[in-house]
Every structure is written in C-alpha cells, then in structure tokens.
Amino acid sequence: MNAFFVIMNVVIKMRIISGIYKGRKIDRVGKKTTRETADMVREAVFQMIDISSTDVVLDLFGGSGAYALEALSRGASFAHISDYDKDAVKTIYKNAESLGCLSKVDIIQRDDKKMLKHIANLKFNQIFIDPPYAYASYDWLLETLSDITTESGMVIVETEKKTSLKDNYKDLELIKEKTYGIKKISIYVK
C-alpha cells in the first residue's frame, strides 16, 4: 500500500513586538532569496535604539518590511521601504495594509542604487539595511547613507556574522556590534 504525503507551504507569520501594533502578525515573503529577521533579533535591535514620534525611517532591502513596520509601531512618523523583489514589495504592501498604516509608508520596488537616487534629498533618523549575504558594496552603501542620515541618526546593518565592516564610513561611527547565530547587527551613529 502506497502512502501519499502532501507537503503544504505553510506561511509562518512574524509578529510586531511592541508599540501600537504589538502582537499583530505580519507575513513573511516566503522565498529562499529573502532572509527574514527573527522576532528575537528585531527585539534586540530595538532595545538598542530609540524611536521618537518625529523619526522618519528607511528600510532598504525591506523584505517583509518588518523593521520599518516595527519602527512605526513604536512611534516613528513615516517609513520609506524598498526592495527589488516584486514579491517582497507585495508582502510589504499587504503587511502595511493589514496594520492600517499605508498612509505612513512609501513602498517602492527598486534596487538600492535607484532607491538612493530617488530619496537623495531626504534625511532619515534610522536606516535599516539587511542586504543579501552575497552583497559586495557595503563601503559604497554606508558612505552614501552617511549623507542622508540626520545628525545623531543611526544606520542599523544586518549581515552574515563573517562580514567585516569598517569602524567608520564618512560621518558614521560604529558604536555597537552583536552576533545572533549566523547574523551580525552593526549599529552606526552620525
């Protein structure tokens, strides 16, 4: 007798950790090309930074938009989120819509270079970047982000733990680095 097994794609949800959307579920992109940041790591990141009601954030390589949506939940006033992958952009839109915060986000499908040209005249209090592990342009990217970070603003970088970053990029200075399994979080302040 042959047994048939059905393998189902189960979408495991993430959650917003704190703030006005606390406990609300958000979707993952669900593709192997997109690494989602675990709730535990996001919680650790947000324990290291402050969010205020006047903050404007940028989530580059947005994936599900979890970093920006968490920042909005904690009081940020507006978030710009971009990802090159169309499925990621659809997921970000769906997540923002389910939380009821579409009016507080600008969601754009662009790669990092085109997005940075699009927002070149803006300034950000917090910038989250979580590029693919094979990303090779950190020096260029962090120097460019220095130009659009507000005074006392932060750039939060998620990389593979083996990735080596410099201590300074223009006005950005590394103030903290922590490893969580295979991920490393590096926090720069202007």
XYZ file of N, CA and C in Angstrom:
570
model
N 0.839 -1.189 0.000
C 0.000 0.000 0.000
C 0.878 1.245 0.000
N 0.650 2.135 -0.946
C 1.431 3.372 -1.042
C 0.809 4.454 -0.188
N 1.652 5.123 0.487
C 1.181 6.258 1.299
C 1.494 7.539 0.538
N 0.559 8.425 0.538
C 0.756 9.707 -0.117
C 0.914 10.781 0.947
N 1.917 11.574 0.784
C 2.151 12.667 1.728
C 1.976 13.982 0.979
N 1.247 14.843 1.558
C 1.043 16.152 0.973
C 1.911 17.136 1.736
N 2.773 17.798 1.024
C 3.607 18.821 1.633
C 2.970 20.157 1.298
N 2.649 20.874 2.325
C 1.978 22.156 2.138
C 2.943 23.287 2.438
N 2.814 24.366 1.686
C 3.567 25.576 2.006
C 2.844 26.270 3.148
N 3.440 26.228 4.287
C 2.851 26.873 5.456
C 3.547 28.210 5.637
N 2.760 29.261 5.665
C 3.321 30.585 5.868
C 3.412 30.818 7.366
N 4.645 30.889 7.835
C 4.866 31.165 9.243
C 4.871 32.669 9.404
N 4.076 33.148 10.299
C 3.946 34.588 10.496
C 4.992 35.091 11.480
N 5.319 36.356 11.331
C 6.127 37.066 12.311
C 5.165 37.953 13.077
N 5.679 38.591 14.108
C 4.806 39.484 14.861
C 5.506 40.807 15.117
N 4.699 41.817 15.337
C 5.221 43.108 15.781
C 5.414 42.976 17.289
N 6.555 43.396 17.781
C 6.946 43.109 19.160
C 6.404 44.101 20.174
N 6.381 45.383 19.806
C 5.987 46.390 20.787
C 5.275 47.550 20.098
N 4.657 48.405 20.895
C 4.020 49.602 20.364
C 2.557 49.402 20.039
N 2.036 50.273 19.173
C 0.597 50.265 18.908
C 0.125 49.036 18.134
N 1.019 48.379 17.429
C 0.655 47.154 16.695
C 1.151 45.897 17.417
N 1.527 46.026 18.664
C 2.112 44.914 19.426
C 1.270 43.641 19.300
N 1.967 42.547 18.991
C 1.319 41.243 18.897
C 0.665 40.958 17.559
N 0.525 41.980 16.710
C -0.101 41.774 15.403
C 0.824 40.963 14.517
N 0.251 40.065 13.741
C 1.013 39.185 12.852
C 1.254 39.860 11.512
N 2.434 39.602 10.965
C 2.746 40.054 9.613
C 3.310 38.869 8.836
N 3.107 38.897 7.526
C 3.559 37.805 6.660
C 5.039 37.901 6.354
N 5.625 36.746 6.105
C 6.976 36.658 5.561
C 6.850 36.645 4.041
N 7.939 36.932 3.366
C 7.927 36.868 1.904
C 7.810 35.414 1.463
N 8.485 34.520 2.160
C 8.359 33.093 1.877
C 9.170 32.604 0.703
N 10.282 33.263 0.415
C 11.165 32.840 -0.668
C 12.547 32.575 -0.091
N 13.255 31.635 -0.687
C 14.607 31.330 -0.227
C 15.555 32.499 -0.422
N 15.247 33.372 -1.355
C 16.114 34.514 -1.628
C 15.931 35.646 -0.613
N 14.936 35.545 0.235
C 14.681 36.578 1.238
C 14.855 35.983 2.627
N 15.820 36.528 3.367
C 16.038 36.090 4.747
C 15.239 36.998 5.661
N 14.345 36.440 6.400
C 13.557 37.236 7.331
C 14.296 37.331 8.665
N 14.200 38.463 9.309
C 14.826 38.654 10.615
C 13.888 38.135 11.692
N 14.378 37.222 12.493
C 13.568 36.623 13.556
C 13.116 37.692 14.548
N 11.946 37.467 15.142
C 11.403 38.393 16.125
C 12.417 38.691 17.226
N 13.126 37.658 17.689
C 14.082 37.825 18.782
C 15.194 38.811 18.403
N 15.686 38.723 17.171
C 16.762 39.618 16.728
C 16.223 41.035 16.587
N 15.043 41.191 15.983
C 14.441 42.526 15.854
C 14.219 43.149 17.222
N 13.748 42.351 18.168
C 13.527 42.862 19.522
C 14.843 43.361 20.123
N 15.916 42.600 19.942
C 17.231 43.005 20.455
C 17.684 44.317 19.799
N 17.467 44.446 18.496
C 17.842 45.671 17.791
C 17.095 46.862 18.373
N 15.796 46.728 18.546
C 15.001 47.858 19.034
C 15.258 48.172 20.504
N 15.836 47.252 21.238
C 16.259 47.563 22.604
C 17.529 48.412 22.610
N 18.260 48.433 21.480
C 19.500 49.199 21.381
C 19.299 50.592 20.792
N 18.110 50.880 20.248
C 17.885 52.178 19.601
C 16.631 52.831 20.182
N 16.532 54.133 19.970
C 15.345 54.884 20.400
C 14.578 55.339 19.173
N 13.274 55.292 19.279
C 12.400 55.778 18.215
C 11.564 56.909 18.804
N 11.476 58.028 18.080
C 10.622 59.120 18.561
C 9.540 59.423 17.531
N 8.583 60.221 17.930
C 7.419 60.498 17.076
C 7.755 61.365 15.865
N 8.940 61.926 15.817
C 9.319 62.735 14.654
C 10.236 61.970 13.708
N 10.559 60.738 14.041
C 11.511 59.968 13.247
C 10.942 59.526 11.903
N 11.774 59.650 10.888
C 11.500 59.109 9.568
C 12.546 58.015 9.342
N 12.072 56.833 8.970
C 12.984 55.696 8.814
C 13.035 55.232 7.357
N 14.147 54.587 7.042
C 14.341 53.974 5.727
C 14.648 52.507 5.961
N 13.939 51.640 5.273
C 14.184 50.196 5.330
C 14.574 49.770 3.918
N 15.886 49.694 3.699
C 16.435 49.312 2.405
C 16.571 47.796 2.387
N 16.297 47.142 1.295
C 16.239 45.679 1.224
C 15.146 45.212 2.196
N 13.969 45.790 2.089
C 12.908 45.669 3.075
C 12.359 44.291 3.357
N 12.431 43.351 2.416
C 11.870 42.020 2.668
C 10.388 42.111 2.973
N 10.011 41.783 4.184
C 8.607 41.860 4.618
C 8.245 43.239 5.150
N 9.258 44.101 5.325
C 9.033 45.425 5.898
C 9.043 45.422 7.413
N 9.447 44.320 8.016
C 9.341 44.155 9.477
C 10.061 45.244 10.265
N 11.265 45.632 9.843
C 11.987 46.676 10.590
C 11.221 47.994 10.562
N 10.799 48.434 9.393
C 10.086 49.710 9.279
C 8.740 49.661 9.987
N 8.021 48.560 9.841
C 6.714 48.446 10.491
C 6.854 48.422 12.013
N 7.900 47.792 12.507
C 8.175 47.811 13.955
C 8.468 49.238 14.415
N 9.246 49.976 13.620
C 9.554 51.373 13.964
C 8.285 52.216 13.991
N 7.394 52.018 13.021
C 6.114 52.741 13.017
C 5.281 52.372 14.244
N 5.266 51.113 14.596
C 4.522 50.662 15.769
C 5.033 51.345 17.034
N 6.330 51.613 17.073
C 6.960 52.221 18.248
C 6.945 53.745 18.195
N 6.307 54.314 17.175
C 6.110 55.758 17.181
C 6.734 56.552 16.065
N 7.519 55.950 15.181
C 8.090 56.707 14.059
C 6.957 57.323 13.237
N 7.225 58.475 12.648
C 6.159 59.182 11.933
C 5.951 58.685 10.501
N 7.029 58.211 9.850
C 6.913 57.798 8.457
C 8.043 56.831 8.119
N 7.781 55.937 7.147
C 8.795 54.975 6.728
C 8.823 54.866 5.205
N 10.014 54.876 4.667
C 10.248 54.580 3.255
C 10.805 53.163 3.216
N 10.177 52.293 2.430
C 10.591 50.893 2.368
C 10.786 50.518 0.906
N 11.923 49.885 0.619
C 12.139 49.440 -0.750
C 12.725 48.040 -0.769
N 12.442 47.353 -1.837
C 13.043 46.056 -2.122
C 12.978 45.883 -3.633
N 13.942 45.169 -4.163
C 13.984 44.932 -5.597
C 12.997 43.842 -6.022
N 12.729 42.893 -5.119
C 11.886 41.743 -5.422
C 10.400 42.123 -5.387
N 9.687 41.828 -6.482
C 8.268 42.213 -6.556
C 7.417 41.482 -5.517
N 7.766 40.244 -5.172
C 7.007 39.526 -4.144
C 7.224 40.151 -2.768
N 8.423 40.635 -2.526
C 8.689 41.331 -1.264
C 7.861 42.606 -1.190
N 7.810 43.359 -2.275
C 7.043 44.605 -2.286
C 5.557 44.317 -2.057
N 5.041 43.262 -2.661
C 3.643 42.875 -2.432
C 3.408 42.517 -0.960
N 4.368 41.818 -0.363
C 4.252 41.431 1.051
C 4.292 42.661 1.951
N 5.186 43.599 1.655
C 5.270 44.828 2.443
C 3.942 45.569 2.385
N 3.399 45.704 1.170
C 2.118 46.392 0.995
C 1.016 45.691 1.801
N 0.954 44.375 1.688
C -0.066 43.605 2.407
C 0.082 43.776 3.923
N 1.333 43.756 4.408
C 1.565 43.914 5.845
C 1.173 45.311 6.334
N 1.552 46.335 5.575
C 1.196 47.702 5.952
C -0.316 47.896 5.921
N -0.956 47.302 4.916
C -2.418 47.398 4.813
C -3.089 46.697 5.995
N -2.603 45.508 6.368
C -3.226 44.772 7.483
C -3.046 45.492 8.814
N -1.966 46.261 8.953
C -1.757 47.030 10.182
C -2.492 48.372 10.147
N -2.973 48.758 8.979
C -3.685 50.030 8.849
C -2.763 51.235 8.815
N -1.553 51.053 8.284
C -0.594 52.173 8.284
C -0.113 52.541 6.886
N -0.884 52.245 5.866
C -0.473 52.575 4.491
C -0.197 54.064 4.307
N -0.886 54.924 5.056
C -0.675 56.373 4.914
C 0.661 56.818 5.504
N 1.320 55.935 6.231
C 2.594 56.279 6.868
C 3.792 55.620 6.185
N 3.565 55.021 5.003
C 4.663 54.345 4.313
C 4.714 54.715 2.838
N 5.930 54.715 2.325
C 6.192 54.856 0.903
C 6.882 53.553 0.514
N 6.208 52.719 -0.269
C 6.725 51.397 -0.635
C 7.100 51.428 -2.108
N 8.362 51.120 -2.394
C 8.855 51.237 -3.761
C 9.655 50.002 -4.148
N 9.422 49.526 -5.360
C 10.204 48.408 -5.890
C 11.386 48.982 -6.662
N 12.549 48.969 -6.003
C 13.785 49.469 -6.614
C 14.967 48.794 -5.965
N 16.074 48.725 -6.693
C 17.301 48.248 -6.071
C 17.890 49.384 -5.230
N 18.940 49.090 -4.482
C 19.493 50.075 -3.554
C 19.980 51.338 -4.261
N 20.656 51.209 -5.382
C 21.192 52.379 -6.074
C 20.080 53.293 -6.593
N 19.072 52.717 -7.221
C 17.959 53.524 -7.733
C 17.142 54.132 -6.595
N 16.974 53.405 -5.506
C 16.232 53.940 -4.364
C 16.974 55.122 -3.759
N 18.280 55.006 -3.622
C 19.051 56.104 -3.027
C 19.028 57.349 -3.913
N 18.957 57.185 -5.221
C 18.780 58.346 -6.109
C 17.399 58.957 -5.901
N 16.397 58.111 -5.719
C 15.010 58.553 -5.532
C 14.846 59.380 -4.261
N 15.592 59.058 -3.221
C 15.424 59.721 -1.916
C 16.622 60.602 -1.546
N 17.431 60.966 -2.515
C 18.682 61.685 -2.252
C 18.497 62.988 -1.479
N 17.344 63.619 -1.571
C 17.121 64.897 -0.887
C 16.468 64.740 0.482
N 16.244 63.509 0.913
C 15.612 63.267 2.216
C 16.659 62.950 3.271
N 16.271 63.089 4.532
C 17.136 62.733 5.668
C 16.368 61.750 6.552
N 17.100 60.813 7.144
C 16.487 59.758 7.938
C 17.118 59.663 9.324
N 16.263 59.415 10.308
C 16.732 59.242 11.683
C 17.280 57.843 11.911
N 16.608 56.849 11.343
C 17.075 55.466 11.410
C 17.017 54.876 10.011
N 18.093 54.164 9.665
C 18.145 53.468 8.387
C 18.466 52.010 8.686
N 17.612 51.121 8.205
C 17.808 49.679 8.385
C 18.232 49.091 7.051
N 19.334 48.353 7.050
C 19.727 47.654 5.827
C 20.013 46.194 6.153
N 19.439 45.333 5.351
C 19.594 43.886 5.513
C 19.718 43.268 4.124
N 20.865 43.552 3.451
C 21.028 43.054 2.082
C 21.289 41.556 2.036
N 21.228 40.971 0.847
C 21.585 39.550 0.717
C 23.010 39.330 1.230
N 23.272 38.144 1.751
C 24.590 37.861 2.306
C 25.711 38.027 1.284
N 25.426 37.840 0.012
C 26.454 37.971 -1.023
C 26.704 39.432 -1.430
N 26.012 40.361 -0.822
C 26.146 41.783 -1.163
C 27.605 42.217 -1.026
N 28.101 42.966 -1.995
C 29.534 43.303 -2.013
C 29.817 44.805 -2.007
N 28.803 45.642 -1.828
C 29.008 47.093 -1.945
C 28.807 47.843 -0.631
N 29.170 47.240 0.474
C 28.952 47.889 1.777
C 29.664 49.232 1.904
N 30.907 49.330 1.434
C 31.643 50.593 1.567
C 30.899 51.712 0.857
N 30.538 51.477 -0.404
C 29.788 52.487 -1.156
C 28.465 52.809 -0.474
N 27.728 51.788 -0.078
C 26.407 51.979 0.504
C 26.472 52.780 1.799
N 27.340 52.398 2.721
C 27.400 53.091 4.012
C 27.919 54.514 3.868
N 28.830 54.761 2.942
C 29.269 56.137 2.705
C 28.122 56.970 2.139
N 27.341 56.392 1.253
C 26.183 57.093 0.694
C 25.131 57.346 1.768
N 24.897 56.360 2.629
C 23.900 56.522 3.697
C 24.311 57.592 4.695
N 25.596 57.806 4.864
C 26.066 58.862 5.755
C 25.500 60.221 5.335
N 25.366 60.425 4.028
C 24.870 61.703 3.503
C 23.385 61.927 3.770
N 22.626 60.858 3.987
C 21.175 61.025 4.188
C 20.738 60.678 5.617
N 21.703 60.527 6.508
C 21.399 60.265 7.912
C 21.392 61.593 8.664
N 20.370 61.826 9.488
C 20.305 63.056 10.269
C 21.423 63.092 11.302
N 21.693 64.270 11.830
C 22.654 64.393 12.923
C 22.139 63.555 14.086
N 22.961 62.725 14.653
C 22.620 61.763 15.714
C 21.765 60.600 15.204
N 21.587 60.513 13.887
C 20.834 59.402 13.312
C 21.646 58.116 13.333
N 20.955 57.002 13.085
C 21.594 55.688 13.151
C 21.385 54.907 11.863
N 22.383 54.081 11.558
C 22.261 53.111 10.478
C 22.456 51.742 11.116
N 21.449 50.896 10.985
C 21.464 49.556 11.564
C 21.678 48.576 10.422
N 22.775 47.817 10.487
C 23.168 46.933 9.403
C 23.087 45.488 9.868
N 22.359 44.665 9.124
C 22.302 43.231 9.414
C 23.089 42.507 8.333
N 24.086 41.732 8.755
C 24.932 40.991 7.823
C 25.131 39.569 8.339
N 25.779 38.766 7.519
C 26.257 37.475 7.975
C 27.386 37.756 8.968
N 27.517 36.927 9.988
C 28.487 37.236 11.048
C 29.923 37.312 10.545
N 30.243 36.683 9.428
C 31.606 36.712 8.883
C 31.917 38.008 8.135
N 30.905 38.789 7.823
C 31.111 40.018 7.063
C 31.873 41.028 7.911
N 32.909 41.581 7.326
C 33.744 42.557 8.024
C 33.426 43.959 7.515
N 33.016 44.818 8.426
C 32.734 46.213 8.087
C 33.756 47.104 8.788
N 33.935 48.312 8.258
C 34.862 49.269 8.875
C 34.225 49.903 10.112
N 35.059 50.534 10.916
C 34.572 51.238 12.103
C 33.943 52.584 11.751
N 34.332 53.166 10.606
C 33.828 54.481 10.199
C 33.563 54.510 8.700
N 32.479 55.194 8.354
C 32.147 55.497 6.956
C 31.737 56.960 6.935
N 32.624 57.822 6.427
C 32.410 59.274 6.468
C 32.075 59.671 7.912
N 30.846 60.204 8.145
C 30.446 60.664 9.490
C 29.885 59.549 10.359
N 29.719 58.362 9.833
C 29.131 57.266 10.606
C 30.208 56.545 11.408
N 29.922 56.328 12.684
C 30.861 55.636 13.566
C 30.188 54.405 14.166
N 30.883 53.288 14.088
C 30.378 52.041 14.665
C 30.360 52.172 16.180
N 29.182 51.967 16.792
C 29.099 52.060 18.251
C 28.775 50.727 18.917
N 28.226 49.788 18.143
C 27.850 48.510 18.740
C 27.787 47.440 17.672
N 28.231 46.239 18.069
C 28.145 45.077 17.187
C 27.767 43.870 18.039
N 26.756 43.134 17.599
C 26.331 41.930 18.320
C 26.036 40.831 17.317
N 26.344 39.604 17.708
C 26.102 38.451 16.855
C 24.946 37.638 17.428
N 24.068 37.194 16.531
C 22.928 36.353 16.877
C 22.939 35.172 15.907
N 23.483 34.046 16.324
C 23.587 32.889 15.433
C 24.468 33.219 14.247
N 23.909 33.134 13.038
C 24.690 33.428 11.837
C 24.614 34.901 11.436
N 23.833 35.714 12.165
C 23.659 37.124 11.835
C 24.496 38.013 12.738
N 24.883 39.157 12.177
C 25.569 40.158 12.973
C 24.826 41.492 12.772
N 24.607 42.180 13.867
C 23.998 43.503 13.823
C 25.092 44.526 14.140
N 25.260 45.509 13.251
C 26.224 46.589 13.467
C 25.449 47.901 13.480
N 25.670 48.707 14.512
C 24.956 49.969 14.642
C 25.940 51.126 14.523
N 25.644 52.003 13.567
C 26.455 53.201 13.326
C 25.662 54.439 13.706
N 26.365 55.435 14.262
C 25.740 56.696 14.623
C 26.481 57.831 13.928
N 25.733 58.829 13.525
C 26.340 60.006 12.886
C 26.639 61.046 13.950
